[in-house]
Amino acid sequence: RDIHGGASGCGTSAAVLATHFLPMLTAGKIKSILLLSTGALMSPSSVMQGHNILGIAPAVRIARE
């Protein structure tokens, strides 16, 4: 069922992390990664009522020893 759930930001972040940055980390080209993915917590009813659209930005640090 199509519910227009979004998630393009988290999918893109995961794809770029897995295909570009993790290989660089494992090869020793970089020591640490700070991944900060942003997104909007949109609700159609909130928007129609004139409420603010909340944002979220989880951060994850991945480092090698």
CSV table of N, CA, C and O in Angstrom, one decimal:
chain,number,residue,atom,x,y,z
A,1,ARG,N,0.8,-1.2,0.0
A,1,ARG,CA,0.0,0.0,0.0
A,1,ARG,C,0.9,1.2,0.0
A,1,ARG,O,1.9,1.3,0.7
A,2,ASP,N,0.6,2.2,-0.8
A,2,ASP,CA,1.4,3.4,-1.0
A,2,ASP,C,0.9,4.4,0.1
A,2,ASP,O,-0.2,5.0,0.0
A,3,ILE,N,1.8,4.7,1.1
A,3,ILE,CA,1.4,5.7,2.1
A,3,ILE,C,2.2,6.9,2.1
A,3,ILE,O,2.2,7.7,3.0
A,4,HIS,N,3.0,7.1,1.1
A,4,HIS,CA,3.9,8.2,1.0
A,4,HIS,C,4.7,8.4,2.2
A,4,HIS,O,4.8,9.5,2.9
A,5,GLY,N,5.4,7.3,2.7
A,5,GLY,CA,6.1,7.3,3.9
A,5,GLY,C,7.5,8.0,3.9
A,5,GLY,O,8.1,8.2,4.9
A,6,GLY,N,8.0,8.4,2.8
A,6,GLY,CA,9.3,9.0,2.7
A,6,GLY,C,10.4,8.1,2.9
A,6,GLY,O,10.5,7.0,2.3
A,7,ALA,N,11.4,8.5,3.7
A,7,ALA,CA,12.6,7.7,4.0
A,7,ALA,C,13.7,7.8,2.9
A,7,ALA,O,14.6,7.0,2.9
A,8,SER,N,13.5,8.7,2.0
A,8,SER,CA,14.6,8.8,1.0
A,8,SER,C,15.9,9.3,1.6
A,8,SER,O,17.0,8.9,1.2
A,9,GLY,N,15.8,10.1,2.6
A,9,GLY,CA,17.0,10.6,3.3
A,9,GLY,C,17.8,9.5,4.0
A,9,GLY,O,19.0,9.4,3.8
A,10,CYS,N,17.1,8.7,4.7
A,10,CYS,CA,17.8,7.6,5.5
A,10,CYS,C,18.3,6.5,4.5
A,10,CYS,O,19.4,6.0,4.7
A,11,GLY,N,17.6,6.3,3.4
A,11,GLY,CA,18.1,5.3,2.4
A,11,GLY,C,19.3,5.8,1.7
A,11,GLY,O,20.2,5.1,1.5
A,12,THR,N,19.3,7.1,1.3
A,12,THR,CA,20.5,7.7,0.7
A,12,THR,C,21.7,7.7,1.6
A,12,THR,O,22.8,7.4,1.2
A,13,SER,N,21.5,8.1,2.8
A,13,SER,CA,22.6,8.1,3.8
A,13,SER,C,23.2,6.7,4.0
A,13,SER,O,24.4,6.6,4.0
A,14,ALA,N,22.4,5.7,4.1
A,14,ALA,CA,22.9,4.3,4.2
A,14,ALA,C,23.6,3.9,3.0
A,14,ALA,O,24.7,3.2,3.1
A,15,ALA,N,23.1,4.2,1.8
A,15,ALA,CA,23.8,3.8,0.6
A,15,ALA,C,25.1,4.5,0.4
A,15,ALA,O,26.1,3.8,0.1
A,16,VAL,N,25.2,5.7,0.7
A,16,VAL,CA,26.5,6.5,0.6
A,16,VAL,C,27.5,6.0,1.6
A,16,VAL,O,28.7,5.8,1.4
A,17,LEU,N,27.0,5.7,2.9
A,17,LEU,CA,27.9,5.2,3.9
A,17,LEU,C,28.4,3.9,3.5
A,17,LEU,O,29.6,3.6,3.6
A,18,ALA,N,27.6,3.0,3.1
A,18,ALA,CA,28.0,1.6,2.8
A,18,ALA,C,28.9,1.5,1.5
A,18,ALA,O,29.8,0.7,1.5
A,19,THR,N,28.6,2.3,0.5
A,19,THR,CA,29.4,2.2,-0.7
A,19,THR,C,30.6,3.1,-0.9
A,19,THR,O,31.5,2.8,-1.6
A,20,HIS,N,30.6,4.2,-0.1
A,20,HIS,CA,31.7,5.1,-0.3
A,20,HIS,C,32.6,5.2,1.0
A,20,HIS,O,33.8,5.0,0.9
A,21,PHE,N,32.0,5.5,2.1
A,21,PHE,CA,32.8,5.8,3.3
A,21,PHE,C,33.3,4.6,4.1
A,21,PHE,O,34.4,4.6,4.6
A,22,LEU,N,32.4,3.5,4.2
A,22,LEU,CA,32.9,2.3,4.9
A,22,LEU,C,34.1,1.7,4.2
A,22,LEU,O,35.0,1.2,4.9
A,23,PRO,N,34.1,1.6,2.9
A,23,PRO,CA,35.3,1.0,2.3
A,23,PRO,C,36.6,1.9,2.5
A,23,PRO,O,37.7,1.4,2.7
A,24,MET,N,36.4,3.2,2.6
A,24,MET,CA,37.5,4.1,2.9
A,24,MET,C,38.0,3.8,4.3
A,24,MET,O,39.2,3.8,4.6
A,25,LEU,N,37.1,3.6,5.2
A,25,LEU,CA,37.4,3.4,6.6
A,25,LEU,C,38.1,2.1,6.8
A,25,LEU,O,39.2,2.0,7.5
A,26,THR,N,37.6,1.0,6.2
A,26,THR,CA,38.3,-0.3,6.3
A,26,THR,C,39.6,-0.3,5.6
A,26,THR,O,40.5,-1.1,6.0
A,27,ALA,N,39.8,0.5,4.6
A,27,ALA,CA,41.1,0.5,3.9
A,27,ALA,C,42.1,1.4,4.6
A,27,ALA,O,43.3,1.4,4.2
A,28,GLY,N,41.7,2.1,5.7
A,28,GLY,CA,42.6,2.9,6.4
A,28,GLY,C,42.8,4.3,5.8
A,28,GLY,O,43.7,5.0,6.3
A,29,LYS,N,42.1,4.7,4.9
A,29,LYS,CA,42.2,6.0,4.3
A,29,LYS,C,41.7,7.1,5.2
A,29,LYS,O,42.1,8.3,5.1
A,30,ILE,N,40.7,6.8,6.0
A,30,ILE,CA,40.1,7.7,7.0
A,30,ILE,C,40.0,7.0,8.3
A,30,ILE,O,40.0,5.8,8.4
A,31,LYS,N,40.0,7.8,9.4
A,31,LYS,CA,40.0,7.2,10.7
A,31,LYS,C,38.6,7.2,11.4
A,31,LYS,O,38.3,6.4,12.2
A,32,SER,N,37.8,8.1,11.0
A,32,SER,CA,36.5,8.3,11.6
A,32,SER,C,35.5,8.9,10.7
A,32,SER,O,35.8,9.6,9.8
A,33,ILE,N,34.2,8.6,10.9
A,33,ILE,CA,33.1,9.1,10.1
A,33,ILE,C,32.1,9.6,11.1
A,33,ILE,O,31.8,9.0,12.1
A,34,LEU,N,31.6,10.8,10.8
A,34,LEU,CA,30.4,11.3,11.5
A,34,LEU,C,29.3,11.4,10.5
A,34,LEU,O,29.3,12.3,9.6
A,35,LEU,N,28.3,10.6,10.7
A,35,LEU,CA,27.2,10.5,9.7
A,35,LEU,C,26.0,11.3,10.4
A,35,LEU,O,25.6,10.9,11.5
A,36,LEU,N,25.5,12.3,9.8
A,36,LEU,CA,24.4,13.1,10.3
A,36,LEU,C,23.4,13.1,9.2
A,36,LEU,O,23.5,13.8,8.1
A,37,SER,N,22.3,12.4,9.4
A,37,SER,CA,21.2,12.4,8.4
A,37,SER,C,20.0,13.3,8.9
A,37,SER,O,19.7,13.2,10.1
A,38,THR,N,19.5,14.0,8.0
A,38,THR,CA,18.4,14.9,8.4
A,38,THR,C,17.1,14.5,7.8
A,38,THR,O,17.1,13.8,6.8
A,39,GLY,N,16.0,14.8,8.4
A,39,GLY,CA,14.7,14.5,7.9
A,39,GLY,C,13.6,15.3,8.5
A,39,GLY,O,13.9,16.1,9.5
A,40,ALA,N,12.5,15.3,8.0
A,40,ALA,CA,11.3,16.0,8.4
A,40,ALA,C,10.3,15.0,8.9
A,40,ALA,O,10.0,14.0,8.3
A,41,LEU,N,9.7,15.3,10.1
A,41,LEU,CA,8.6,14.5,10.6
A,41,LEU,C,7.3,15.2,10.2
A,41,LEU,O,6.7,15.9,11.0
A,42,MET,N,6.9,14.9,9.0
A,42,MET,CA,5.8,15.5,8.4
A,42,MET,C,4.5,14.7,8.7
A,42,MET,O,4.5,13.5,8.5
A,43,SER,N,3.5,15.4,9.1
A,43,SER,CA,2.1,14.9,9.2
A,43,SER,C,1.2,15.7,8.4
A,43,SER,O,1.0,16.9,8.6
A,44,PRO,N,0.4,15.0,7.5
A,44,PRO,CA,-0.5,15.8,6.7
A,44,PRO,C,-1.5,16.6,7.5
A,44,PRO,O,-1.9,17.7,7.2
A,45,SER,N,-2.0,16.0,8.6
A,45,SER,CA,-3.0,16.7,9.4
A,45,SER,C,-2.4,17.9,10.1
A,45,SER,O,-3.0,19.0,10.2
A,46,SER,N,-1.1,17.8,10.6
A,46,SER,CA,-0.5,18.9,11.2
A,46,SER,C,-0.3,20.1,10.2
A,46,SER,O,-0.5,21.2,10.6
A,47,VAL,N,0.2,19.7,9.0
A,47,VAL,CA,0.4,20.8,8.0
A,47,VAL,C,-0.9,21.5,7.7
A,47,VAL,O,-1.0,22.7,7.6
A,48,MET,N,-2.0,20.7,7.5
A,48,MET,CA,-3.3,21.3,7.2
A,48,MET,C,-3.8,22.2,8.3
A,48,MET,O,-4.5,23.2,8.1
A,49,GLN,N,-3.4,22.0,9.5
A,49,GLN,CA,-3.8,22.8,10.7
A,49,GLN,C,-2.9,23.9,10.9
A,49,GLN,O,-3.0,24.7,11.9
A,50,GLY,N,-1.8,24.1,10.1
A,50,GLY,CA,-0.9,25.2,10.2
A,50,GLY,C,0.2,25.0,11.3
A,50,GLY,O,0.8,26.0,11.7
A,51,HIS,N,0.4,23.8,11.7
A,51,HIS,CA,1.4,23.5,12.7
A,51,HIS,C,2.8,23.5,12.1
A,51,HIS,O,2.9,23.3,10.9
A,52,ASN,N,3.9,23.6,12.9
A,52,ASN,CA,5.2,23.6,12.4
A,52,ASN,C,5.6,22.1,11.9
A,52,ASN,O,5.0,21.2,12.5
A,53,ILE,N,6.5,22.0,11.0
A,53,ILE,CA,7.0,20.7,10.6
A,53,ILE,C,8.3,20.5,11.4
A,53,ILE,O,9.2,21.3,11.3
A,54,LEU,N,8.3,19.4,12.2
A,54,LEU,CA,9.4,19.1,13.0
A,54,LEU,C,10.5,18.5,12.2
A,54,LEU,O,10.3,17.8,11.2
A,55,GLY,N,11.8,18.7,12.7
A,55,GLY,CA,12.9,18.1,12.0
A,55,GLY,C,13.6,17.1,13.0
A,55,GLY,O,13.5,17.2,14.2
A,56,ILE,N,14.4,16.3,12.4
A,56,ILE,CA,15.2,15.3,13.2
A,56,ILE,C,16.6,15.2,12.5
A,56,ILE,O,16.7,15.3,11.3
A,57,ALA,N,17.6,15.0,13.3
A,57,ALA,CA,18.9,14.8,12.7
A,57,ALA,C,19.8,13.9,13.6
A,57,ALA,O,20.6,14.4,14.5
A,58,PRO,N,19.6,12.6,13.5
A,58,PRO,CA,20.4,11.7,14.3
A,58,PRO,C,21.9,11.7,13.8
A,58,PRO,O,22.1,11.7,12.6
A,59,ALA,N,22.8,11.6,14.7
A,59,ALA,CA,24.2,11.6,14.4
A,59,ALA,C,24.8,10.2,14.9
A,59,ALA,O,24.5,9.8,16.0
A,60,VAL,N,25.7,9.7,14.1
A,60,VAL,CA,26.4,8.4,14.4
A,60,VAL,C,27.8,8.6,14.1
A,60,VAL,O,28.2,9.0,13.0
A,61,ARG,N,28.7,8.3,15.1
A,61,ARG,CA,30.1,8.3,14.8
A,61,ARG,C,30.7,6.9,14.7
A,61,ARG,O,30.4,6.1,15.6
A,62,ILE,N,31.4,6.6,13.6
A,62,ILE,CA,32.0,5.3,13.4
A,62,ILE,C,33.5,5.6,13.3
A,62,ILE,O,34.0,6.4,12.5
A,63,ALA,N,34.3,4.9,14.1
A,63,ALA,CA,35.7,5.1,14.1
A,63,ALA,C,36.5,3.7,14.2
A,63,ALA,O,35.9,2.7,14.7
A,64,ARG,N,37.7,3.8,13.7
A,64,ARG,CA,38.5,2.6,13.8
A,64,ARG,C,39.6,2.8,14.8
A,64,ARG,O,40.0,3.9,15.0
A,65,GLU,N,40.1,1.8,15.4
A,65,GLU,CA,41.1,1.9,16.4
A,65,GLU,C,42.5,1.9,15.8
A,65,GLU,O,42.7,1.3,14.7
